[in-house]
Amino acid sequence: MQRFAASLFALLLTTQFTALAWAEPILTATCNEPKGSRFDLKKGKINSSADGFSGIHPVFIIDKDKPSKLLVVWGAAKLKGIELATNAKEIDIVSATDNQITAIEVDPTGDAVLMYSLFPQSGLIYFTQHRYQLLEGGNPNSASYHSKCNFSTK
């Protein structure tokens, strides 16, 4: 079973990156580790803490054939000691100017909304998430992150 799961993962990963190889990016941003803050409601009290994605270098791509979509690629992450697979998804761009490109993602469960804003001329991204976290009995939380990025355009 483990061999099957590993083979399936390898096939999916190959397919994902093969699709990327055929893409013709008009904008690519390769970013440093995102850092920021989060806010959690626990026992009726809002707690804030530093947060970030250690070891993760997200990549953002806009393809020539899909200029209204932002491809967001996260590297593998660890959650409570469990290694999570690389995550890539296309999300809708809702606003684009020379100075700022903003895209919004709604989680399929409806319990989370993420907004990404890329600032190519400043070499920066901001992103935020608002969600209802079902762990620990269910609590609203919010997080906001920033990251320096290298942008390339064609």
Short mmCIF file of N, CA and C in Angstrom, two decimals:
data_model
loop_
_atom_site.label_atom_id
_atom_site.label_comp_id
_atom_site.label_asym_id
_atom_site.label_seq_id
_atom_site.Cartn_x
_atom_site.Cartn_y
_atom_site.Cartn_z
N MET A 1 0.83 -1.19 0.00
CA MET A 1 0.00 0.00 0.00
C MET A 1 0.87 1.26 0.00
N GLN A 2 1.97 1.21 0.80
CA GLN A 2 2.85 2.39 0.85
C GLN A 2 3.50 2.63 -0.51
N ARG A 3 3.85 1.54 -1.23
CA ARG A 3 4.44 1.68 -2.56
C ARG A 3 3.46 2.33 -3.52
N PHE A 4 2.20 1.89 -3.43
CA PHE A 4 1.16 2.46 -4.28
C PHE A 4 1.00 3.96 -4.00
N ALA A 5 0.93 4.32 -2.71
CA ALA A 5 0.77 5.73 -2.33
C ALA A 5 1.96 6.55 -2.82
N ALA A 6 3.17 6.02 -2.67
CA ALA A 6 4.36 6.74 -3.11
C ALA A 6 4.35 6.90 -4.63
N SER A 7 3.95 5.85 -5.36
CA SER A 7 3.87 5.93 -6.82
C SER A 7 2.82 6.93 -7.27
N LEU A 8 1.67 6.92 -6.61
CA LEU A 8 0.61 7.86 -6.94
C LEU A 8 1.07 9.29 -6.69
N PHE A 9 1.73 9.52 -5.54
CA PHE A 9 2.25 10.86 -5.23
C PHE A 9 3.25 11.31 -6.29
N ALA A 10 4.16 10.41 -6.69
CA ALA A 10 5.16 10.75 -7.71
C ALA A 10 4.50 11.09 -9.04
N LEU A 11 3.47 10.32 -9.40
CA LEU A 11 2.74 10.60 -10.64
C LEU A 11 2.06 11.96 -10.59
N LEU A 12 1.38 12.25 -9.48
CA LEU A 12 0.70 13.53 -9.34
C LEU A 12 1.69 14.69 -9.37
N LEU A 13 2.81 14.54 -8.68
CA LEU A 13 3.82 15.58 -8.64
C LEU A 13 4.40 15.80 -10.04
N THR A 14 4.69 14.71 -10.76
CA THR A 14 5.23 14.81 -12.12
C THR A 14 4.23 15.51 -13.03
N THR A 15 2.96 15.13 -12.92
CA THR A 15 1.92 15.74 -13.74
C THR A 15 1.82 17.23 -13.45
N GLN A 16 1.86 17.59 -12.17
CA GLN A 16 1.75 18.99 -11.78
C GLN A 16 2.91 19.80 -12.37
N PHE A 17 4.13 19.30 -12.24
CA PHE A 17 5.28 20.05 -12.70
C PHE A 17 5.46 19.96 -14.21
N THR A 18 4.94 18.90 -14.87
CA THR A 18 4.94 18.83 -16.32
C THR A 18 4.05 19.93 -16.87
N ALA A 19 2.88 20.11 -16.24
CA ALA A 19 1.98 21.19 -16.66
C ALA A 19 2.67 22.54 -16.51
N LEU A 20 3.44 22.70 -15.42
CA LEU A 20 4.17 23.96 -15.23
C LEU A 20 5.22 24.16 -16.31
N ALA A 21 5.85 23.06 -16.77
CA ALA A 21 6.89 23.16 -17.78
C ALA A 21 6.32 23.67 -19.10
N TRP A 22 5.06 23.36 -19.41
CA TRP A 22 4.43 23.80 -20.64
C TRP A 22 3.90 25.21 -20.52
N ALA A 23 3.75 25.71 -19.32
CA ALA A 23 3.23 27.06 -19.13
C ALA A 23 4.21 28.08 -19.66
N GLU A 24 3.68 29.22 -20.09
CA GLU A 24 4.53 30.34 -20.50
C GLU A 24 4.28 31.50 -19.56
N PRO A 25 5.09 31.57 -18.49
CA PRO A 25 4.84 32.59 -17.47
C PRO A 25 5.11 34.00 -18.00
N ILE A 26 4.19 34.91 -17.66
CA ILE A 26 4.44 36.32 -17.96
C ILE A 26 4.90 37.04 -16.69
N LEU A 27 4.68 36.39 -15.54
CA LEU A 27 5.18 36.92 -14.27
C LEU A 27 5.45 35.74 -13.34
N THR A 28 6.61 35.75 -12.72
CA THR A 28 6.97 34.74 -11.73
C THR A 28 7.55 35.45 -10.52
N ALA A 29 7.09 35.08 -9.33
CA ALA A 29 7.64 35.61 -8.09
C ALA A 29 8.10 34.43 -7.24
N THR A 30 9.37 34.43 -6.89
CA THR A 30 9.93 33.41 -6.00
C THR A 30 10.26 34.11 -4.69
N CYS A 31 9.66 33.63 -3.60
CA CYS A 31 9.67 34.40 -2.36
C CYS A 31 10.46 33.74 -1.23
N ASN A 32 10.90 34.59 -0.30
CA ASN A 32 11.54 34.13 0.93
C ASN A 32 10.48 33.54 1.86
N GLU A 33 10.92 33.02 2.98
CA GLU A 33 10.01 32.46 3.98
C GLU A 33 9.03 33.54 4.46
N PRO A 34 7.72 33.29 4.35
CA PRO A 34 6.75 34.26 4.85
C PRO A 34 6.79 34.37 6.38
N LYS A 35 6.71 35.59 6.85
CA LYS A 35 6.69 35.88 8.29
C LYS A 35 5.49 36.77 8.58
N GLY A 36 4.97 36.69 9.80
CA GLY A 36 3.84 37.54 10.13
C GLY A 36 3.29 37.31 11.52
N SER A 37 2.00 37.57 11.65
CA SER A 37 1.31 37.46 12.93
C SER A 37 -0.02 36.75 12.73
N ARG A 38 -0.48 36.12 13.80
CA ARG A 38 -1.80 35.49 13.77
C ARG A 38 -2.59 35.87 15.01
N PHE A 39 -3.89 35.80 14.87
CA PHE A 39 -4.81 36.13 15.96
C PHE A 39 -5.79 34.97 16.10
N ASP A 40 -5.93 34.47 17.32
CA ASP A 40 -6.82 33.35 17.60
C ASP A 40 -7.77 33.71 18.73
N LEU A 41 -9.02 33.34 18.58
CA LEU A 41 -9.99 33.50 19.65
C LEU A 41 -10.05 32.18 20.42
N LYS A 42 -9.66 32.22 21.69
CA LYS A 42 -9.70 31.03 22.54
C LYS A 42 -10.30 31.42 23.89
N LYS A 43 -11.32 30.68 24.26
CA LYS A 43 -12.00 30.92 25.54
C LYS A 43 -12.45 32.37 25.67
N GLY A 44 -12.95 32.93 24.55
CA GLY A 44 -13.49 34.29 24.57
C GLY A 44 -12.45 35.39 24.55
N LYS A 45 -11.17 35.03 24.42
CA LYS A 45 -10.09 36.02 24.45
C LYS A 45 -9.28 35.94 23.15
N ILE A 46 -8.92 37.10 22.59
CA ILE A 46 -8.11 37.13 21.39
C ILE A 46 -6.63 37.11 21.79
N ASN A 47 -5.93 36.11 21.27
CA ASN A 47 -4.49 35.98 21.51
C ASN A 47 -3.76 36.25 20.21
N SER A 48 -2.64 36.96 20.29
CA SER A 48 -1.83 37.20 19.11
C SER A 48 -0.46 36.56 19.30
N SER A 49 0.14 36.14 18.19
CA SER A 49 1.46 35.52 18.25
C SER A 49 2.16 35.68 16.91
N ALA A 50 3.48 35.57 16.95
CA ALA A 50 4.27 35.58 15.72
C ALA A 50 4.00 34.28 14.99
N ASP A 51 4.05 34.33 13.66
CA ASP A 51 3.78 33.14 12.86
C ASP A 51 4.62 33.22 11.59
N GLY A 52 4.74 32.13 10.89
CA GLY A 52 5.48 32.12 9.65
C GLY A 52 5.56 30.72 9.08
N PHE A 53 6.27 30.60 7.98
CA PHE A 53 6.42 29.32 7.28
C PHE A 53 7.90 29.05 7.11
N SER A 54 8.51 28.47 8.12
CA SER A 54 9.94 28.18 8.11
C SER A 54 10.26 27.14 7.04
N GLY A 55 11.26 27.43 6.22
CA GLY A 55 11.69 26.50 5.20
C GLY A 55 10.83 26.49 3.94
N ILE A 56 9.81 27.32 3.89
CA ILE A 56 8.90 27.37 2.75
C ILE A 56 9.23 28.60 1.91
N HIS A 57 9.35 28.42 0.60
CA HIS A 57 9.62 29.51 -0.34
C HIS A 57 8.55 29.47 -1.43
N PRO A 58 7.41 30.13 -1.20
CA PRO A 58 6.32 30.06 -2.18
C PRO A 58 6.69 30.70 -3.52
N VAL A 59 6.05 30.20 -4.57
CA VAL A 59 6.24 30.72 -5.91
C VAL A 59 4.87 31.09 -6.46
N PHE A 60 4.80 32.24 -7.12
CA PHE A 60 3.55 32.74 -7.70
C PHE A 60 3.79 32.94 -9.20
N ILE A 61 2.87 32.42 -10.03
CA ILE A 61 3.06 32.46 -11.48
C ILE A 61 1.75 32.92 -12.14
N ILE A 62 1.90 33.83 -13.11
CA ILE A 62 0.79 34.18 -13.99
C ILE A 62 1.19 33.70 -15.38
N ASP A 63 0.35 32.86 -15.97
CA ASP A 63 0.61 32.27 -17.27
C ASP A 63 -0.02 33.11 -18.38
N LYS A 64 0.66 33.18 -19.51
CA LYS A 64 0.17 33.96 -20.66
C LYS A 64 -1.23 33.52 -21.09
N ASP A 65 -1.50 32.22 -21.04
CA ASP A 65 -2.80 31.70 -21.49
C ASP A 65 -3.90 31.81 -20.43
N LYS A 66 -3.54 32.16 -19.20
CA LYS A 66 -4.53 32.30 -18.12
C LYS A 66 -4.24 33.56 -17.32
N PRO A 67 -4.35 34.73 -17.93
CA PRO A 67 -3.96 35.97 -17.25
C PRO A 67 -4.87 36.36 -16.09
N SER A 68 -6.01 35.70 -15.93
CA SER A 68 -6.91 36.01 -14.81
C SER A 68 -6.73 35.05 -13.64
N LYS A 69 -5.71 34.19 -13.74
CA LYS A 69 -5.44 33.21 -12.68
C LYS A 69 -4.03 33.40 -12.13
N LEU A 70 -3.89 33.15 -10.84
CA LEU A 70 -2.59 33.16 -10.18
C LEU A 70 -2.32 31.74 -9.72
N LEU A 71 -1.22 31.16 -10.19
CA LEU A 71 -0.81 29.84 -9.72
C LEU A 71 0.04 30.05 -8.48
N VAL A 72 -0.40 29.46 -7.37
CA VAL A 72 0.30 29.58 -6.09
C VAL A 72 0.90 28.21 -5.78
N VAL A 73 2.23 28.15 -5.61
CA VAL A 73 2.92 26.89 -5.35
C VAL A 73 3.61 26.99 -4.00
N TRP A 74 3.17 26.17 -3.05
CA TRP A 74 3.78 26.09 -1.73
C TRP A 74 4.67 24.86 -1.69
N GLY A 75 5.81 24.98 -1.05
CA GLY A 75 6.67 23.83 -0.86
C GLY A 75 6.12 22.93 0.23
N ALA A 76 6.75 21.79 0.41
CA ALA A 76 6.33 20.85 1.45
C ALA A 76 6.44 21.52 2.82
N ALA A 77 5.48 21.25 3.67
CA ALA A 77 5.46 21.83 5.02
C ALA A 77 5.32 20.71 6.05
N LYS A 78 5.63 21.02 7.29
CA LYS A 78 5.43 20.08 8.39
C LYS A 78 4.39 20.65 9.33
N LEU A 79 3.43 19.82 9.70
CA LEU A 79 2.39 20.19 10.64
C LEU A 79 2.38 19.17 11.75
N LYS A 80 2.78 19.61 12.95
CA LYS A 80 2.86 18.72 14.10
C LYS A 80 3.66 17.46 13.79
N GLY A 81 4.81 17.64 13.09
CA GLY A 81 5.71 16.55 12.78
C GLY A 81 5.33 15.74 11.55
N ILE A 82 4.22 16.05 10.90
CA ILE A 82 3.78 15.31 9.72
C ILE A 82 4.17 16.11 8.48
N GLU A 83 4.89 15.47 7.56
CA GLU A 83 5.30 16.13 6.32
C GLU A 83 4.12 16.20 5.36
N LEU A 84 3.78 17.41 4.93
CA LEU A 84 2.69 17.61 3.97
C LEU A 84 3.27 17.80 2.58
N ALA A 85 2.57 17.35 1.57
CA ALA A 85 3.05 17.42 0.20
C ALA A 85 3.06 18.85 -0.33
N THR A 86 3.84 19.05 -1.39
CA THR A 86 3.82 20.33 -2.10
C THR A 86 2.41 20.61 -2.57
N ASN A 87 2.00 21.84 -2.44
CA ASN A 87 0.64 22.23 -2.76
C ASN A 87 0.68 23.29 -3.86
N ALA A 88 -0.06 23.07 -4.94
CA ALA A 88 -0.16 24.06 -6.02
C ALA A 88 -1.63 24.23 -6.37
N LYS A 89 -2.04 25.48 -6.55
CA LYS A 89 -3.44 25.74 -6.92
C LYS A 89 -3.55 27.03 -7.70
N GLU A 90 -4.56 27.07 -8.57
CA GLU A 90 -4.87 28.28 -9.32
C GLU A 90 -5.99 29.01 -8.61
N ILE A 91 -5.81 30.32 -8.45
CA ILE A 91 -6.85 31.12 -7.82
C ILE A 91 -7.15 32.35 -8.68
N ASP A 92 -8.30 32.96 -8.43
CA ASP A 92 -8.77 34.06 -9.26
C ASP A 92 -8.11 35.39 -8.91
N ILE A 93 -7.59 36.07 -9.94
CA ILE A 93 -7.09 37.43 -9.78
C ILE A 93 -8.30 38.36 -9.82
N VAL A 94 -8.45 39.19 -8.80
CA VAL A 94 -9.61 40.09 -8.74
C VAL A 94 -9.25 41.53 -9.08
N SER A 95 -7.95 41.86 -9.07
CA SER A 95 -7.52 43.21 -9.40
C SER A 95 -6.07 43.15 -9.87
N ALA A 96 -5.77 43.89 -10.94
CA ALA A 96 -4.39 43.93 -11.44
C ALA A 96 -4.08 45.31 -12.00
N THR A 97 -3.04 45.93 -11.46
CA THR A 97 -2.53 47.20 -11.97
C THR A 97 -1.02 47.04 -12.14
N ASP A 98 -0.35 48.08 -12.58
CA ASP A 98 1.11 48.02 -12.69
C ASP A 98 1.76 47.86 -11.32
N ASN A 99 1.09 48.34 -10.27
CA ASN A 99 1.67 48.34 -8.93
C ASN A 99 1.28 47.15 -8.06
N GLN A 100 0.09 46.57 -8.31
CA GLN A 100 -0.43 45.55 -7.40
C GLN A 100 -1.29 44.54 -8.15
N ILE A 101 -1.10 43.26 -7.80
CA ILE A 101 -1.93 42.18 -8.33
C ILE A 101 -2.51 41.46 -7.11
N THR A 102 -3.85 41.37 -7.04
CA THR A 102 -4.50 40.76 -5.89
C THR A 102 -5.37 39.60 -6.35
N ALA A 103 -5.25 38.47 -5.64
CA ALA A 103 -6.03 37.27 -5.93
C ALA A 103 -6.66 36.77 -4.64
N ILE A 104 -7.84 36.16 -4.79
CA ILE A 104 -8.57 35.66 -3.63
C ILE A 104 -8.90 34.19 -3.82
N GLU A 105 -8.76 33.44 -2.74
CA GLU A 105 -9.08 32.01 -2.73
C GLU A 105 -10.09 31.75 -1.62
N VAL A 106 -11.13 31.01 -1.95
CA VAL A 106 -12.08 30.56 -0.94
C VAL A 106 -11.90 29.06 -0.80
N ASP A 107 -11.60 28.61 0.42
CA ASP A 107 -11.41 27.19 0.67
C ASP A 107 -12.69 26.44 0.30
N PRO A 108 -12.56 25.24 -0.27
CA PRO A 108 -13.76 24.47 -0.65
C PRO A 108 -14.74 24.24 0.50
N THR A 109 -14.27 24.22 1.74
CA THR A 109 -15.18 24.04 2.88
C THR A 109 -15.96 25.31 3.18
N GLY A 110 -15.49 26.46 2.65
CA GLY A 110 -16.11 27.73 2.95
C GLY A 110 -15.66 28.31 4.28
N ASP A 111 -14.81 27.59 5.00
CA ASP A 111 -14.37 28.03 6.32
C ASP A 111 -13.10 28.88 6.30
N ALA A 112 -12.57 29.18 5.11
CA ALA A 112 -11.35 30.00 5.03
C ALA A 112 -11.36 30.82 3.75
N VAL A 113 -10.89 32.06 3.86
CA VAL A 113 -10.69 32.94 2.72
C VAL A 113 -9.26 33.46 2.80
N LEU A 114 -8.53 33.36 1.69
CA LEU A 114 -7.16 33.84 1.62
C LEU A 114 -7.05 34.91 0.55
N MET A 115 -6.29 35.95 0.83
CA MET A 115 -6.05 37.01 -0.14
C MET A 115 -4.55 37.20 -0.28
N TYR A 116 -4.09 37.21 -1.53
CA TYR A 116 -2.68 37.42 -1.85
C TYR A 116 -2.56 38.71 -2.64
N SER A 117 -1.66 39.60 -2.23
CA SER A 117 -1.36 40.81 -2.99
C SER A 117 0.13 40.82 -3.31
N LEU A 118 0.43 40.88 -4.60
CA LEU A 118 1.80 40.93 -5.08
C LEU A 118 2.12 42.35 -5.51
N PHE A 119 3.29 42.82 -5.13
CA PHE A 119 3.76 44.16 -5.47
C PHE A 119 5.07 44.02 -6.24
N PRO A 120 4.99 43.77 -7.56
CA PRO A 120 6.20 43.49 -8.35
C PRO A 120 7.26 44.58 -8.29
N GLN A 121 6.86 45.85 -8.31
CA GLN A 121 7.83 46.94 -8.32
C GLN A 121 8.54 47.08 -6.97
N SER A 122 7.91 46.58 -5.92
CA SER A 122 8.51 46.66 -4.58
C SER A 122 9.17 45.35 -4.15
N GLY A 123 8.99 44.28 -4.94
CA GLY A 123 9.57 42.99 -4.60
C GLY A 123 8.97 42.40 -3.33
N LEU A 124 7.64 42.47 -3.20
CA LEU A 124 6.99 42.12 -1.94
C LEU A 124 5.64 41.46 -2.19
N ILE A 125 5.28 40.53 -1.31
CA ILE A 125 3.90 40.05 -1.27
C ILE A 125 3.38 40.19 0.15
N TYR A 126 2.07 40.40 0.25
CA TYR A 126 1.35 40.31 1.50
C TYR A 126 0.27 39.27 1.28
N PHE A 127 0.01 38.45 2.27
CA PHE A 127 -1.18 37.62 2.18
C PHE A 127 -1.78 37.44 3.55
N THR A 128 -3.08 37.24 3.54
CA THR A 128 -3.82 37.12 4.79
C THR A 128 -4.83 35.98 4.65
N GLN A 129 -5.14 35.39 5.78
CA GLN A 129 -6.20 34.38 5.79
C GLN A 129 -7.13 34.63 6.96
N HIS A 130 -8.39 34.46 6.70
CA HIS A 130 -9.42 34.52 7.74
C HIS A 130 -10.13 33.18 7.68
N ARG A 131 -10.21 32.49 8.82
CA ARG A 131 -10.83 31.17 8.79
C ARG A 131 -11.49 30.84 10.10
N TYR A 132 -12.37 29.87 10.01
CA TYR A 132 -12.98 29.28 11.19
C TYR A 132 -12.29 27.94 11.36
N GLN A 133 -11.39 27.85 12.33
CA GLN A 133 -10.59 26.66 12.53
C GLN A 133 -11.38 25.64 13.35
N LEU A 134 -11.62 24.49 12.76
CA LEU A 134 -12.45 23.48 13.39
C LEU A 134 -11.74 22.73 14.52
N LEU A 135 -10.42 22.82 14.58
CA LEU A 135 -9.68 22.17 15.66
C LEU A 135 -10.04 22.79 17.00
N GLU A 136 -9.92 22.03 18.04
CA GLU A 136 -10.15 22.52 19.41
C GLU A 136 -11.54 23.12 19.60
N GLY A 137 -12.54 22.53 18.97
CA GLY A 137 -13.91 22.98 19.20
C GLY A 137 -14.39 24.09 18.28
N GLY A 138 -13.55 24.60 17.44
CA GLY A 138 -13.93 25.64 16.49
C GLY A 138 -13.68 27.04 17.01
N ASN A 139 -12.80 27.76 16.33
CA ASN A 139 -12.45 29.12 16.71
C ASN A 139 -12.12 29.93 15.47
N PRO A 140 -12.56 31.20 15.43
CA PRO A 140 -12.13 32.06 14.34
C PRO A 140 -10.65 32.44 14.53
N ASN A 141 -9.93 32.51 13.41
CA ASN A 141 -8.58 33.03 13.50
C ASN A 141 -8.23 33.79 12.23
N SER A 142 -7.21 34.59 12.34
CA SER A 142 -6.75 35.40 11.23
C SER A 142 -5.22 35.43 11.27
N ALA A 143 -4.61 35.52 10.11
CA ALA A 143 -3.16 35.64 10.05
C ALA A 143 -2.80 36.54 8.87
N SER A 144 -1.72 37.29 9.02
CA SER A 144 -1.26 38.16 7.97
C SER A 144 0.26 37.99 7.84
N TYR A 145 0.72 37.82 6.61
CA TYR A 145 2.14 37.52 6.36
C TYR A 145 2.70 38.46 5.30
N HIS A 146 4.03 38.54 5.28
CA HIS A 146 4.74 39.30 4.25
C HIS A 146 5.97 38.52 3.85
N SER A 147 6.45 38.78 2.64
CA SER A 147 7.65 38.10 2.17
C SER A 147 8.30 38.91 1.06
N LYS A 148 9.61 39.00 1.09
CA LYS A 148 10.35 39.61 -0.01
C LYS A 148 10.42 38.58 -1.13
N CYS A 149 10.30 39.06 -2.37
CA CYS A 149 10.27 38.15 -3.53
C CYS A 149 11.13 38.68 -4.67
N ASN A 150 11.63 37.76 -5.47
CA ASN A 150 12.28 38.11 -6.72
C ASN A 150 11.26 37.93 -7.83
N PHE A 151 10.97 39.01 -8.56
CA PHE A 151 9.99 38.97 -9.63
C PHE A 151 10.70 38.95 -10.96
N SER A 152 10.16 38.16 -11.88
CA SER A 152 10.63 38.20 -13.26
C SER A 152 9.41 38.30 -14.17
N THR A 153 9.54 39.06 -15.23
CA THR A 153 8.43 39.25 -16.17
C THR A 153 8.91 39.01 -17.59
N LYS A 154 7.98 38.66 -18.45
CA LYS A 154 8.29 38.49 -19.88
C LYS A 154 7.34 39.29 -20.70
#
